Structures are given as C-alpha cells and as structure tokens.
Coordinates of C-alpha atoms and ligand atoms in Angstrom, one line a residue:
M1 CA 136.3 42.6 -18.0
K2 CA 135.2 42.7 -14.5
L3 CA 131.4 43.6 -14.2
K4 CA 129.3 45.3 -11.6
I5 CA 127.6 43.5 -9.1
R6 CA 124.2 44.4 -8.3
Q7 CA 122.9 44.3 -4.8
I8 CA 119.7 43.3 -3.0
G9 CA 117.0 45.2 -3.6
D10 CA 117.9 45.4 -7.6
P11 CA 114.4 43.9 -9.1
V12 CA 116.9 41.9 -11.6
L13 CA 117.8 39.9 -8.6
E14 CA 114.2 38.8 -7.6
T15 CA 113.5 38.1 -11.4
I16 CA 113.1 35.0 -13.2
A17 CA 115.6 34.9 -15.9
K18 CA 115.1 34.1 -19.6
R19 CA 116.8 31.0 -21.2
V20 CA 119.3 31.6 -23.5
E21 CA 118.5 30.6 -27.0
N22 CA 121.6 30.8 -28.9
V23 CA 124.9 30.1 -26.7
N24 CA 127.3 30.9 -29.8
D25 CA 125.7 34.4 -29.7
K26 CA 129.1 36.8 -29.5
K27 CA 127.2 38.6 -26.8
I28 CA 126.6 35.3 -24.7
Q29 CA 130.2 34.4 -24.9
K30 CA 131.6 37.8 -24.0
L31 CA 129.1 37.8 -21.1
I32 CA 130.3 34.8 -20.0
D33 CA 134.2 35.6 -20.3
D34 CA 133.6 39.0 -18.2
M35 CA 131.4 37.0 -15.6
I36 CA 134.4 34.2 -15.2
D37 CA 136.8 37.6 -14.9
T38 CA 134.6 38.7 -12.4
C39 CA 134.7 35.6 -10.1
R40 CA 138.4 35.5 -10.5
A41 CA 138.8 39.5 -9.5
D42 CA 137.4 38.3 -5.9
I43 CA 138.6 34.3 -6.2
N44 CA 138.3 34.1 -2.0
R45 CA 134.9 34.9 -1.7
T46 CA 133.8 33.9 -4.9
A47 CA 131.9 30.3 -5.5
G48 CA 129.7 31.2 -8.9
L49 CA 128.0 33.9 -10.0
S50 CA 124.8 34.0 -12.3
A51 CA 123.8 36.3 -14.9
P52 CA 121.2 38.6 -13.0
Q53 CA 124.0 39.4 -10.5
V54 CA 125.6 41.5 -13.4
G55 CA 122.5 42.8 -14.6
E56 CA 121.5 40.6 -17.2
S57 CA 118.2 38.4 -16.8
L58 CA 119.7 35.4 -18.6
A59 CA 120.1 31.8 -17.1
I60 CA 123.8 31.5 -17.2
S61 CA 125.5 30.7 -13.8
I62 CA 129.2 30.2 -13.3
C63 CA 130.3 27.5 -10.9
R64 CA 133.6 27.0 -9.3
R65 CA 134.5 23.4 -9.8
F66 CA 134.9 22.6 -6.0
D67 CA 134.4 19.0 -6.9
L68 CA 137.8 18.6 -9.0
G69 CA 139.5 20.4 -5.5
E70 CA 139.7 23.0 -3.0
D71 CA 141.9 25.6 -4.8
V72 CA 140.8 24.5 -8.2
D73 CA 140.4 28.0 -10.7
E74 CA 138.4 26.0 -13.1
W75 CA 134.7 27.6 -13.8
E76 CA 132.1 26.0 -15.4
A77 CA 129.6 28.3 -17.4
M78 CA 126.3 26.3 -16.8
I79 CA 123.4 27.7 -19.5
N80 CA 119.9 27.1 -18.7
P81 CA 121.0 25.3 -15.6
E82 CA 117.9 22.6 -14.1
I83 CA 118.2 20.5 -11.0
I84 CA 116.6 17.5 -12.4
S85 CA 117.1 15.2 -9.3
H86 CA 118.1 15.4 -5.7
S87 CA 118.7 13.5 -2.6
T88 CA 116.3 13.5 0.4
D89 CA 119.4 14.0 2.9
E90 CA 120.0 17.5 3.7
S91 CA 123.5 19.1 4.2
I92 CA 123.9 22.6 6.2
V93 CA 126.4 25.5 4.7
W94 CA 127.0 28.4 5.6
E95 CA 126.1 30.2 2.5
G96 CA 126.7 34.3 1.7
C97 CA 126.4 35.8 -1.7
L98 CA 128.2 38.6 -3.5
S99 CA 125.0 40.5 -4.0
I100 CA 124.2 40.3 -0.2
G101 CA 126.7 42.8 1.5
V102 CA 130.1 43.7 0.3
G103 CA 133.4 43.3 2.2
D104 CA 133.0 43.4 6.0
K105 CA 129.1 44.0 5.2
A106 CA 128.7 40.6 3.6
I107 CA 126.3 38.5 5.3
Y108 CA 126.2 34.9 6.0
G109 CA 123.9 32.0 6.9
P110 CA 123.2 28.6 7.4
V111 CA 121.3 26.8 4.8
A112 CA 119.8 23.5 4.3
R113 CA 119.7 22.1 0.8
P114 CA 120.2 18.4 -0.4
K115 CA 123.2 17.0 -0.4
N116 CA 123.4 15.4 -3.6
I117 CA 121.6 17.0 -6.9
S118 CA 122.2 16.0 -10.6
V119 CA 122.0 19.4 -12.7
E120 CA 121.5 19.3 -16.4
Y121 CA 122.6 22.5 -18.5
I122 CA 124.0 23.4 -21.6
S123 CA 127.7 24.1 -22.0
R124 CA 129.4 27.2 -23.6
T125 CA 130.1 25.1 -26.3
G126 CA 126.8 23.9 -27.1
E127 CA 127.1 20.8 -25.6
K128 CA 124.1 18.8 -23.5
K129 CA 125.7 18.3 -20.0
K130 CA 124.6 16.4 -17.0
L131 CA 126.9 16.9 -13.7
D132 CA 126.7 15.2 -10.0
A133 CA 127.2 17.3 -7.5
A134 CA 127.7 16.6 -3.4
D135 CA 128.2 18.6 -0.6
Y136 CA 129.7 22.0 -0.8
F137 CA 129.6 21.9 -4.3
S138 CA 126.2 20.9 -4.6
H139 CA 125.3 23.7 -2.1
V140 CA 126.9 26.3 -5.0
V141 CA 125.1 24.5 -7.8
Q142 CA 121.8 25.0 -6.4
H143 CA 122.4 28.5 -5.1
E144 CA 123.7 29.7 -8.6
V145 CA 120.5 27.8 -10.3
D146 CA 118.4 29.7 -7.7
H147 CA 119.5 33.2 -9.0
T148 CA 118.3 32.1 -12.4
N149 CA 114.9 31.8 -10.6
G150 CA 115.1 34.9 -8.9
I151 CA 115.8 33.5 -5.6
L152 CA 118.1 34.6 -2.8
F153 CA 119.7 32.4 -0.1
L154 CA 118.3 34.4 2.6
K155 CA 115.2 32.5 1.7
Y156 CA 115.8 29.9 3.5
V157 CA 117.9 30.9 6.7
P158 CA 115.8 30.1 9.6
K159 CA 115.0 32.8 12.1
P160 CA 116.9 35.3 10.1
D161 CA 116.9 37.7 12.9
T162 CA 119.2 35.5 14.9
N163 CA 121.1 33.1 12.4
L164 CA 122.2 35.9 9.8
W165 CA 125.7 37.1 10.7
L166 CA 128.1 39.7 9.3
S167 CA 131.2 38.4 7.7
K168 CA 133.8 40.0 10.4
D169 CA 131.5 38.8 13.3
L170 CA 131.2 35.4 11.8
D171 CA 135.2 34.9 11.1
Q172 CA 136.0 36.3 14.7
Y173 CA 133.6 33.5 16.2
I174 CA 135.3 31.0 14.2
E175 CA 138.8 31.9 14.9
E176 CA 137.8 32.2 18.8
T177 CA 136.1 28.8 18.7
G178 CA 137.0 27.1 15.9
E179 CA 133.4 26.3 15.0
F180 CA 130.3 27.9 13.0
P181 CA 127.8 29.1 15.7
A182 CA 125.0 27.0 16.4
V183 CA 121.8 27.2 14.3
N184 CA 118.9 28.4 16.6
Ligands
ZN201 ZN1 124.5 34.6 -4.8

C-alpha cells in the first residue's frame, strides 16, 4: 500500500526517531512492505525512504541497492541503521528528497558527504548486517540515516539562496549544458 509522504514543516521530519525493539512485530513488517510499495510507486525519483517521511517516528530506512546496478529494483530495509565509519574524502551529489517539494516543485541542491561509509543495521529478518557504500549509494544511505536523526539534506547545502534549484529548472540547465550547475 502506497503511503502519504510528509512534507517539510511537519515536525516528525525533524524529530529523532525511536529505535525498533522488535523487528518481527507484524506492524513493523507491514510498514516496511508499505514503504517499499511507496518507493516503487515513484521509482524514477526514489532512491530511498525513511519511516519519519511517512509519519512514523521509527529508525527504519529503505535504500535502493544502487551498489548492485543502476536500474536495480531491490530495496534494503535498514532497521536502527548507524554509520560506523566514513572516509575523509568527500563527493558532491545533487540530492533531492520526497519530503522537500513534489513534482515540478521538487528541490535539488549539491551536498558534500563522505565518499565511502560503512553502515550497520538490523535486516528485516532480524540479522545484524554491515554494508559498505561508495559514491552515489553512500549519499543515499547517509541521506536516509539522517532522516532517522531528524536531519534534512538542506542543512548541508552551501548558500541555499543560490545553490537550491527547482527540478524543472535543473533539468533544463542540464539539458542545455550537459552538466550540473557550478556550486557557488
Ligand atoms: Zn529524503
């Protein structure tokens, strides 16, 4: 079942989410199924989704497994995720968020984050897991883990008045120039 996405301004997006005590709880498993359905419903725009974005203040993130391929339709449920190590090297990715603008009004901005990270989490079957992530996938995981800590990517965009773009303007710029705008 597709869930409604909360938009910026909703306090749940800026609240530190509670850790999940029992992964086997039917309500938790149903929430994970519904979150994955919600991701697939808007697959071209969706790299991940976290429970606060659907109004549940719980530490659950769904990340699309871009480490396995560009068009992969595989989604990892990360429960109580924690970034346990990160590189000092950073990469810049233009990030957007399902909770920050809808459709043409979606907003994107350049975000610098560690290029490589390791994340530890509980899988939906209750196993403790560790995953290494690089480049774009590393940004996806960090963006989603941030949601469980009440943090939105806007916080990291330098000079938001010049570096935040509406998706339609950004798409047009990329179409005309073949590249992302310079970060000012
Ligand atoms: Zn987001």
